[in-house]
GROMACS .gro file of C-alpha atoms in nm:
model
  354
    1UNK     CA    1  -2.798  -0.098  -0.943
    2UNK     CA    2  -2.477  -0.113  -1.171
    3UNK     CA    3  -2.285   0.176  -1.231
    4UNK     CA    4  -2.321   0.090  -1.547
    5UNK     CA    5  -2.165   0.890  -2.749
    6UNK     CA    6  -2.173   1.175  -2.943
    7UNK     CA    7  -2.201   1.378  -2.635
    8UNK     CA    8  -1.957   1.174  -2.438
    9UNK     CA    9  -1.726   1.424  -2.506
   10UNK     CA   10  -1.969   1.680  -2.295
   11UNK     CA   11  -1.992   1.415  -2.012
   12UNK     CA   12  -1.835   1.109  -1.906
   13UNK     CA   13  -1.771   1.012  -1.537
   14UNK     CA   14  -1.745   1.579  -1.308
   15UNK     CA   15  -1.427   1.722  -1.152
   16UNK     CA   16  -1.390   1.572  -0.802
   17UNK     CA   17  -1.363   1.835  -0.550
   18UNK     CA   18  -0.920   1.829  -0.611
   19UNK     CA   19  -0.931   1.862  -0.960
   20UNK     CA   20  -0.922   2.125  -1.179
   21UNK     CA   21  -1.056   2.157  -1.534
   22UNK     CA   22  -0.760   2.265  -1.742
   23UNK     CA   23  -0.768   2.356  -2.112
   24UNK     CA   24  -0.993   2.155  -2.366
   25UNK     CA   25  -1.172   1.996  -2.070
   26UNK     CA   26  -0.857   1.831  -1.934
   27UNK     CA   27  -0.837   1.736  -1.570
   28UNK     CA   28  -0.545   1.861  -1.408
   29UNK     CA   29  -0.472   1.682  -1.107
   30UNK     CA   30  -0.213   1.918  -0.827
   31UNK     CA   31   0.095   1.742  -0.746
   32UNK     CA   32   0.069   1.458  -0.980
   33UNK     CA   33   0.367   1.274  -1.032
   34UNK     CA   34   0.520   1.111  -1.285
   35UNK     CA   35   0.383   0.998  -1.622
   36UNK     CA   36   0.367   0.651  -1.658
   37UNK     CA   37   0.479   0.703  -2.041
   38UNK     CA   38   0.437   0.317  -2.171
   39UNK     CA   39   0.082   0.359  -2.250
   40UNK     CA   40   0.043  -0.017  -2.204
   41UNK     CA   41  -0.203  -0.085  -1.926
   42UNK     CA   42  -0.598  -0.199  -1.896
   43UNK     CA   43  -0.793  -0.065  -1.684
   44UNK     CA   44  -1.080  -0.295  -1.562
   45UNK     CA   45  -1.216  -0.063  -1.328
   46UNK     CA   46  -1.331   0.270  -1.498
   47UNK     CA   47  -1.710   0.408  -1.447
   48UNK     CA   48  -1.889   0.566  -1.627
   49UNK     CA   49  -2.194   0.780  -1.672
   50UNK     CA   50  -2.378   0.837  -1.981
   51UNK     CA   51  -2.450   1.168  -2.104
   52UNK     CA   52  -2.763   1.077  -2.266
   53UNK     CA   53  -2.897   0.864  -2.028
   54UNK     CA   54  -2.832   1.110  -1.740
   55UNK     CA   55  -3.039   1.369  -1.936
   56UNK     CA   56  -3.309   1.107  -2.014
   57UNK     CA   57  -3.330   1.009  -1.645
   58UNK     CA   58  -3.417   1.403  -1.549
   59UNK     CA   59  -3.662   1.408  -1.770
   60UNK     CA   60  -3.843   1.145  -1.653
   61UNK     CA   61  -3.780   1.240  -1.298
   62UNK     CA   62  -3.581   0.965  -1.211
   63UNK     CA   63  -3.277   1.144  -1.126
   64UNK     CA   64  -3.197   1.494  -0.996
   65UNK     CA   65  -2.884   1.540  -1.168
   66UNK     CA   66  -2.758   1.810  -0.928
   67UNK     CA   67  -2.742   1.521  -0.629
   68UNK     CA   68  -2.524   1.319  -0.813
   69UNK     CA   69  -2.103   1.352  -0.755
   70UNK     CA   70  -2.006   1.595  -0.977
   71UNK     CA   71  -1.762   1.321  -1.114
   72UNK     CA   72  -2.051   1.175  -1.300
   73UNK     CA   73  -2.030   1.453  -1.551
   74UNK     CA   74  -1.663   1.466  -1.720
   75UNK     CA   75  -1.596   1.443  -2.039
   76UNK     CA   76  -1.373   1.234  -2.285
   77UNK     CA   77  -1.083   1.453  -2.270
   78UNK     CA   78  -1.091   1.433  -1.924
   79UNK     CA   79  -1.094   1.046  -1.950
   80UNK     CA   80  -0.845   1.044  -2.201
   81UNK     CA   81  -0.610   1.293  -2.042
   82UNK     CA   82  -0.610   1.098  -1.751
   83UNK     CA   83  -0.568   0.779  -1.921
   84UNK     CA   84  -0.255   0.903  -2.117
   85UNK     CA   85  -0.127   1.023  -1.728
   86UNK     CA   86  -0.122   0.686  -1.601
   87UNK     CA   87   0.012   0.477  -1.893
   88UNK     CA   88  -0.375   0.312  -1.972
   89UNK     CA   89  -0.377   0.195  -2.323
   90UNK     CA   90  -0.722   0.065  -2.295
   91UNK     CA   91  -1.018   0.138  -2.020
   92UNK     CA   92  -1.329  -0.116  -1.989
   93UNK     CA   93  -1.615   0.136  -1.923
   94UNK     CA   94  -1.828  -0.019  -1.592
   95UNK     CA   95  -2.184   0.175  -1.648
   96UNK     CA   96  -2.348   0.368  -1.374
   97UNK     CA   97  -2.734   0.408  -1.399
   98UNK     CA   98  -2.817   0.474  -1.048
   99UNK     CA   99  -3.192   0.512  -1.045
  100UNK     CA  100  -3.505   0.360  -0.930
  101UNK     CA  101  -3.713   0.225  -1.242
  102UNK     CA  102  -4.098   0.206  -1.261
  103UNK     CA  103  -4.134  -0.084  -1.511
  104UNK     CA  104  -3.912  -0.363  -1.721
  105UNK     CA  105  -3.947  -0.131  -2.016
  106UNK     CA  106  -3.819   0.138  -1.840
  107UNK     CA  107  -3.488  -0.071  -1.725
  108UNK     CA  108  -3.471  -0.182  -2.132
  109UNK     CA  109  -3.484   0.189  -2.219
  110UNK     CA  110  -3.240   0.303  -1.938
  111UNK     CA  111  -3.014   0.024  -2.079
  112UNK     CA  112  -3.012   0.076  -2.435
  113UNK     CA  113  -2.918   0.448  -2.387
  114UNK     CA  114  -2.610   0.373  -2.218
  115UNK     CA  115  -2.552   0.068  -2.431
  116UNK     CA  116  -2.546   0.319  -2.775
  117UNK     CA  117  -2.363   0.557  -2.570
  118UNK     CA  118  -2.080   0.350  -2.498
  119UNK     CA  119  -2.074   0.181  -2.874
  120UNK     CA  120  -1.995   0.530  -2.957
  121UNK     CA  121  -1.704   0.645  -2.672
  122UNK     CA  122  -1.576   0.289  -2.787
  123UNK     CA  123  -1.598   0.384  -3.151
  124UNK     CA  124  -1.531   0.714  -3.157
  125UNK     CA  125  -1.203   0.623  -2.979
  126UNK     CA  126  -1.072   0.319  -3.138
  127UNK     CA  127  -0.791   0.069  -2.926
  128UNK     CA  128  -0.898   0.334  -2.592
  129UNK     CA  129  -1.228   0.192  -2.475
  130UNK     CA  130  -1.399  -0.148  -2.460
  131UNK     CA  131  -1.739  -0.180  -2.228
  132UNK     CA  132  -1.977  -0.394  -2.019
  133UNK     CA  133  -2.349  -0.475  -2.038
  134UNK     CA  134  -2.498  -0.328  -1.684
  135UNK     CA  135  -2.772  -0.619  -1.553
  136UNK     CA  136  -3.030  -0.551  -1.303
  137UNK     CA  137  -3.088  -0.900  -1.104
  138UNK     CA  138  -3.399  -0.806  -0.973
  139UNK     CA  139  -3.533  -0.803  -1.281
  140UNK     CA  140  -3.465  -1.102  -1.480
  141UNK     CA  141  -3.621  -1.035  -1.779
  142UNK     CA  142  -3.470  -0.704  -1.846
  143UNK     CA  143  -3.153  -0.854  -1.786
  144UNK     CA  144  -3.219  -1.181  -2.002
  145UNK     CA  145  -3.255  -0.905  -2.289
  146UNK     CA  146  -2.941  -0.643  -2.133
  147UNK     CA  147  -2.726  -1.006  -2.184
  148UNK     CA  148  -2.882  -1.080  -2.511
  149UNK     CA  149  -2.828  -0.704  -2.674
  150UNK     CA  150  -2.491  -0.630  -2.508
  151UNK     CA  151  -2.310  -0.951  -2.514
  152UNK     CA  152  -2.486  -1.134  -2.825
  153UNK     CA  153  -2.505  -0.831  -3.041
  154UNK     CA  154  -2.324  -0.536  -2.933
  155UNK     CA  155  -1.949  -0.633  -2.806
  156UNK     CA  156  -1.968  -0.581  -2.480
  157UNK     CA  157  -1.699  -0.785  -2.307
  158UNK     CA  158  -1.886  -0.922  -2.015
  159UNK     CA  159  -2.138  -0.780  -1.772
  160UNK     CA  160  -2.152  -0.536  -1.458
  161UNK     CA  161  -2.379  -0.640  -1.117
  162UNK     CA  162  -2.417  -0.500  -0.802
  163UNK     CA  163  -2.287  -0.710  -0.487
  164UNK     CA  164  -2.682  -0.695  -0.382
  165UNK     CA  165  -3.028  -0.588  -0.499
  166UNK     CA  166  -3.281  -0.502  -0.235
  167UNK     CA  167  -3.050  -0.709   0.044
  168UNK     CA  168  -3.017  -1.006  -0.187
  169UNK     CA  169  -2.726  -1.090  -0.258
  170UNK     CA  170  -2.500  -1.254  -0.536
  171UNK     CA  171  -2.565  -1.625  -0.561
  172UNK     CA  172  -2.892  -1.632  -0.439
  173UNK     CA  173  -3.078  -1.875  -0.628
  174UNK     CA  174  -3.310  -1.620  -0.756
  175UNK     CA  175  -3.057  -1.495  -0.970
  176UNK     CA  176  -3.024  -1.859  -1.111
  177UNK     CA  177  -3.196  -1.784  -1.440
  178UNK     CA  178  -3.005  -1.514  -1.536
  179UNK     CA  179  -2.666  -1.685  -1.383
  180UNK     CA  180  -2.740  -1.950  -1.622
  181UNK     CA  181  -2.792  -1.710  -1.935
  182UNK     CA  182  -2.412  -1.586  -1.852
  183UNK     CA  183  -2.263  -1.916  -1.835
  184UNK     CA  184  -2.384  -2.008  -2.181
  185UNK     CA  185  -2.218  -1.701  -2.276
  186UNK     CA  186  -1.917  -1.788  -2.085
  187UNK     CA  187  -1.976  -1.464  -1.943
  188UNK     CA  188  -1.698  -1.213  -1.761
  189UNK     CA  189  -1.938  -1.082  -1.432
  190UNK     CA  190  -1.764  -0.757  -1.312
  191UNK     CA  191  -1.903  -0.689  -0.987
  192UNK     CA  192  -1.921  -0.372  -0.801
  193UNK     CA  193  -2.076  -0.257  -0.425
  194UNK     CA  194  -2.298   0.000  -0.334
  195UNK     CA  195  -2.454   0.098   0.037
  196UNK     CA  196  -2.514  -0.199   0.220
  197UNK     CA  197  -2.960  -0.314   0.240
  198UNK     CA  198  -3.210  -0.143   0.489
  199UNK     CA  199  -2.982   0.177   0.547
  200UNK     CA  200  -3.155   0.506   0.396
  201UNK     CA  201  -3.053   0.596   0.010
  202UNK     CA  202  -2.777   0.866   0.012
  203UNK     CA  203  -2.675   0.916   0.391
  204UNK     CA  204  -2.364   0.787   0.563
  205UNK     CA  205  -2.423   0.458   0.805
  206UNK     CA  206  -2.197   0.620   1.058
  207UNK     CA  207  -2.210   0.985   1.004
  208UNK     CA  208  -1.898   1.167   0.898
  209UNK     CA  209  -1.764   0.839   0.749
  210UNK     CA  210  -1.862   0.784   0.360
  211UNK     CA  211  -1.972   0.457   0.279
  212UNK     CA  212  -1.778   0.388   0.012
  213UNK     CA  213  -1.467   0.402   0.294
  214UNK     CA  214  -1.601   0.084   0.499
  215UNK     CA  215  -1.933  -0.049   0.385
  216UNK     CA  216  -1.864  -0.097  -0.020
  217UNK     CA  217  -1.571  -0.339   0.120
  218UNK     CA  218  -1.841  -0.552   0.375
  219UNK     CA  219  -2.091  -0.528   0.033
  220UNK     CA  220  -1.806  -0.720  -0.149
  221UNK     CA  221  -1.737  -0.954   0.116
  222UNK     CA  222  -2.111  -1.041   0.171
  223UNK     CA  223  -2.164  -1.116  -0.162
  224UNK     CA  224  -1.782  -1.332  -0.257
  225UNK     CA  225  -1.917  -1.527   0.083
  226UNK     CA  226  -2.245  -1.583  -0.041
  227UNK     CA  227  -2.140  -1.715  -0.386
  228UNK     CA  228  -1.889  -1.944  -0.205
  229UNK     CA  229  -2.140  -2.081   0.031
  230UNK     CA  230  -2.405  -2.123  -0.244
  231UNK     CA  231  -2.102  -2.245  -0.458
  232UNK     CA  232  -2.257  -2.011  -0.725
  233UNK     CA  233  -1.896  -2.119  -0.935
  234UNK     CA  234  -1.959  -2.507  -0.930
  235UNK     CA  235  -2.307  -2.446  -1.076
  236UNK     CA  236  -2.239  -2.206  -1.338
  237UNK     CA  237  -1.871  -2.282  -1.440
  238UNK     CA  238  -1.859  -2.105  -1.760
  239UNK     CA  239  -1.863  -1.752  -1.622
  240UNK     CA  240  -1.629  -1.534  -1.432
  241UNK     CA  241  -1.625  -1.301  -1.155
  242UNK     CA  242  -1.460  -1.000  -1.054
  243UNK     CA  243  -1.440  -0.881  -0.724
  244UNK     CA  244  -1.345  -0.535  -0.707
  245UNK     CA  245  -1.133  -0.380  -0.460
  246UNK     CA  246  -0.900  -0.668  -0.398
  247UNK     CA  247  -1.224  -0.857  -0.269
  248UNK     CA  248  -1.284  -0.617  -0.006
  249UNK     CA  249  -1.257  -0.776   0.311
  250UNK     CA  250  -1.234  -1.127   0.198
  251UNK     CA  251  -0.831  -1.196   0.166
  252UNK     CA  252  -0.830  -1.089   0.581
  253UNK     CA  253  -1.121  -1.302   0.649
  254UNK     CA  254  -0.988  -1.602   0.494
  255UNK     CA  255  -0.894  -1.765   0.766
  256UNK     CA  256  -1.195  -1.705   0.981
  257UNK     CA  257  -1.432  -1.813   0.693
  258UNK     CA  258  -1.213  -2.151   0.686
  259UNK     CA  259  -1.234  -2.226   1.077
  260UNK     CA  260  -1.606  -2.096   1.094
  261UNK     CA  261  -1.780  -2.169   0.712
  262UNK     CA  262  -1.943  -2.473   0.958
  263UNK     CA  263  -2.159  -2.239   1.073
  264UNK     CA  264  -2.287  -2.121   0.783
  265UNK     CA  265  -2.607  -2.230   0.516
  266UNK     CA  266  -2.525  -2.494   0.388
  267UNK     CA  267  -2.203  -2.514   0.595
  268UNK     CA  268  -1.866  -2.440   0.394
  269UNK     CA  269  -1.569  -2.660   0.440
  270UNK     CA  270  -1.232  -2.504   0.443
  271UNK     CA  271  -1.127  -2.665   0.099
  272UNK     CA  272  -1.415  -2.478  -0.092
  273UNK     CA  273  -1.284  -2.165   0.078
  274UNK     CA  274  -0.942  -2.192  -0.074
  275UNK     CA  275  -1.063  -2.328  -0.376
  276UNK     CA  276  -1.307  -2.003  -0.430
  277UNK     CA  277  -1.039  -1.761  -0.341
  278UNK     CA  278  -0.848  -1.890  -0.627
  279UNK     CA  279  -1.169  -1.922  -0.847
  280UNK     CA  280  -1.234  -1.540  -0.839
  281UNK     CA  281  -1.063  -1.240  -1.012
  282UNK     CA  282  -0.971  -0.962  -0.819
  283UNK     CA  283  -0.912  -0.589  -0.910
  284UNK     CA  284  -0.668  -0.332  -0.754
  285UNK     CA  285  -0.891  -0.033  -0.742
  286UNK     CA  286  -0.887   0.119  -0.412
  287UNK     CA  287  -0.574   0.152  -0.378
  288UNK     CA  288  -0.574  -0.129  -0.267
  289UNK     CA  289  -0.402  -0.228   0.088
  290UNK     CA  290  -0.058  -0.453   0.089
  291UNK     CA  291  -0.090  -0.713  -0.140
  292UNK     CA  292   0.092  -0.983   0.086
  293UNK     CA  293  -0.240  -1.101   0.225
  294UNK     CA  294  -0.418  -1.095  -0.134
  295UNK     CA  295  -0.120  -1.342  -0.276
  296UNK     CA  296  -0.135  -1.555   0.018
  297UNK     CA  297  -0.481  -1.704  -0.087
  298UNK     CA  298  -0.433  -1.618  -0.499
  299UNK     CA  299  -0.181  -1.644  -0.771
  300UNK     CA  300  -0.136  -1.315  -0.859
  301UNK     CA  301  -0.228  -1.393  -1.230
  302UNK     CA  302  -0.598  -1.317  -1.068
  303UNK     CA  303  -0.514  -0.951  -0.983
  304UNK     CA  304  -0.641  -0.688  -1.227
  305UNK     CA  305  -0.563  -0.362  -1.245
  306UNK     CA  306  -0.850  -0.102  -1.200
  307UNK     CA  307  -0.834   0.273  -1.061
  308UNK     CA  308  -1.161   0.339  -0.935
  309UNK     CA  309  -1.141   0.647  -1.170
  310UNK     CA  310  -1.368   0.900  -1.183
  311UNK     CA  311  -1.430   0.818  -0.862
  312UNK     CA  312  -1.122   0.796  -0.715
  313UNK     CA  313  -0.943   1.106  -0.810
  314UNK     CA  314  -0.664   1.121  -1.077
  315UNK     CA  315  -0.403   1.243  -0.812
  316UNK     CA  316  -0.508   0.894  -0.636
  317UNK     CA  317  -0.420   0.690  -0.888
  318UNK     CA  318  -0.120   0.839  -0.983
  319UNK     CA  319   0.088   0.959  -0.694
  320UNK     CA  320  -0.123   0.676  -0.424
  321UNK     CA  321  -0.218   0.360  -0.596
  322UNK     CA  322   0.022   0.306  -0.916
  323UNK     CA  323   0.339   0.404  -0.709
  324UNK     CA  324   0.173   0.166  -0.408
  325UNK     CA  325   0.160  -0.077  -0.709
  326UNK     CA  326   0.533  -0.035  -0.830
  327UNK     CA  327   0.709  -0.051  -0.470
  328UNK     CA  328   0.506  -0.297  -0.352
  329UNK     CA  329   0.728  -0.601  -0.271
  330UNK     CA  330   0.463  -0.882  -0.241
  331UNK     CA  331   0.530  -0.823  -0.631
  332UNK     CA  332   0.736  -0.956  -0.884
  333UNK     CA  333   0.827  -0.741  -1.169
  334UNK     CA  334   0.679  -1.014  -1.380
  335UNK     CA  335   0.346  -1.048  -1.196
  336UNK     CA  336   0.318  -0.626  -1.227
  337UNK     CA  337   0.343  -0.706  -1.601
  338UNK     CA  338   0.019  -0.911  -1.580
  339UNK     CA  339  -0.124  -0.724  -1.327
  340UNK     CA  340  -0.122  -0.406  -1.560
  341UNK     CA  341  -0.187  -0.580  -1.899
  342UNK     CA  342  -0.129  -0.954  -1.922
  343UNK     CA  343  -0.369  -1.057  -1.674
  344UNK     CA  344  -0.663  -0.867  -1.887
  345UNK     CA  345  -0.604  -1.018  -2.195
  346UNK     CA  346  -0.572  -1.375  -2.035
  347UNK     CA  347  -0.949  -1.317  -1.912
  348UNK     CA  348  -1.098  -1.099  -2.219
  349UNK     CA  349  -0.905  -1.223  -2.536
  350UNK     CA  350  -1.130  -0.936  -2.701
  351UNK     CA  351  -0.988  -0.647  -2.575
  352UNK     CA  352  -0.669  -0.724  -2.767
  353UNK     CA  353  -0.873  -0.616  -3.098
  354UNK     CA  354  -1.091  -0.318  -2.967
   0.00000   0.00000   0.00000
């Protein structure tokens, strides 16, 4: 499902368990270091949870609010605070609706709340927030009108998936209709993971190990593999995808996938391997690991920045992942320049008028 107002303010993304609420809602993250004062930077990777539809879900009973992460429920000065902290001039809002619907209709509904929502956060907070259209694959028709709404009508910059629905996965033909939809658009397809098919909803795989820690990254990888076998970029060569978390797994699988993509359905030949890895767009949320095995498949004007946040923690992102980012070697000062901001605007010409 993807994860993905007037009441945004209320409730955007709810403190995780090492943050603080300060004054005016603020988020005050312990030990956080130092401001990253040029406000300059896009962040591609920033989730969000509508206020309104999160109330509309519990009263239809689709949701019980109280088993969600308490992250799901901060509010825009939270999101804003934070922002400021790590030098984000703009944040593209990924939408979380994580529920099970009964009906088409239902999806429509669940979409258009969130859809409003974020026309308002973006609104409300001119040059700070931008958004995509959340798509359910599994239901094409829902997301024939999501792409039609969001992308024709509303502004949204492209369009969030999930790596699979119900164990299929990304470049399945099934999805073909709706693939084709997006590349008439020319469509940005921000891609995210969730638990990986057949395991029960809400439990860890391996107990004592969240899933978000080892299985998102293997939902990633799946689903890059699966549009590279089904060469899901040849077909539809108008749109283009993100792969969040530096790809998950796919940069140290490279190699394998080159000697072995024989073996595969159709088989994969090594030169469609290295010409996907270059084809896709990667992000940095994580943080991400070294980036010395990311840049030796992909120019680095493919990397993205993105902090994962609410989910990730502010402390995270500022004293783990941006100084990670800084000090990391693999990168030129240059290439950090695009990484933060350059790199954004090359892919989404849009968000240099939000």
């Amino acid at each position: 499902m993807p994860e993905s107002a007037s009441t945004f303010g209320s409730a955007l993304l709810g403190p995780a368990s090492d943050e603080r609420p300060g004054p005016a809602g603020d988020v005050l993250a312990p030990g956080t270091g130092a401001v990253h004062a040029n406000r300059s930077k896009i962040d591609m990777h920033h989730h969000y949870c509508a206020p309104e539809w999160l109330d509309w879900a519990a009263r239809h009973e689709l949701v019980d609010p109280k088993r969600l992460p308490p992250w799901t429920r901060l509010g825009t000065d939270a999101a804003i605070a934070f922002m400021d902290r790590a030098g984000i001039a703009t944040a593209v809002l990924k939408p979380m609706l994580p529920a099970r619907y009964h009906s088409t209709a239902q999806q429509r509904e669940a979409i258009n709340i969130t859809l409003q929502s974020m026309i308002e956060v973006a609104t409300s907070h001119p040059g700070r927030f931008s958004f995509y259209v959340p798509l359910f694959l599994d239901d094409p028709d829902a997301s024939s009108w999501a792409i039609r709404r969001g992308l024709g009508q509303l502004g949204a910059v492209g369009v969030n998936v999930t790596a699979n629905y119900g164990g299929v996965y990304l470049g399945d033909p099934t999805y073909d209709r709706v693939f084709s939809e997006l590349n008439e658009f020319g469509a940005v397809v921000d891609t995210h993971p969730h638990n990986l098919p057949d395991g029960p909803p809400g439990p860890a795989t391996v107990p004592g190990i969240p899933n978000f820690m080892c299985d998102f990254l293997l939902d990633t990888t799946r689903a890059a593999v699966n549009m590279i076998s089904k060469r899901t970029l040849d077909r539809f060569p108008d749109i283009s995808v993100i792969l969040p978390h530096a790809g998950g797994f796919l940069p140290y699988i490279a190699t394998r996938l080159q000697a072995l993509g024989r073996f595969c359905e159709p088989p994969v030949d090594p030169g469609t391997v290295r010409e996907y890895l270059g084809r896709f767009h990667y992000d940095t949320a994580g943080p991400m690991a070294s980036a010395a095995t990311l840049l030796a498949h992909v120019p680095a004007e493919r990397i993205l920045f993105g902090t994962d946040w609410p989910a990730a923690p502010g402390d995270t992102v500022t004293d783990l992942a941006l100084p990670a980012l800084d000090s990391d070697p693999a990168f030129t000062p240059e290439q950090l320049r695009g990484i933060y901001h350059d790199n954004a605007l090359r892919l989404i010409p849009q968000l240099a008028t939000v």
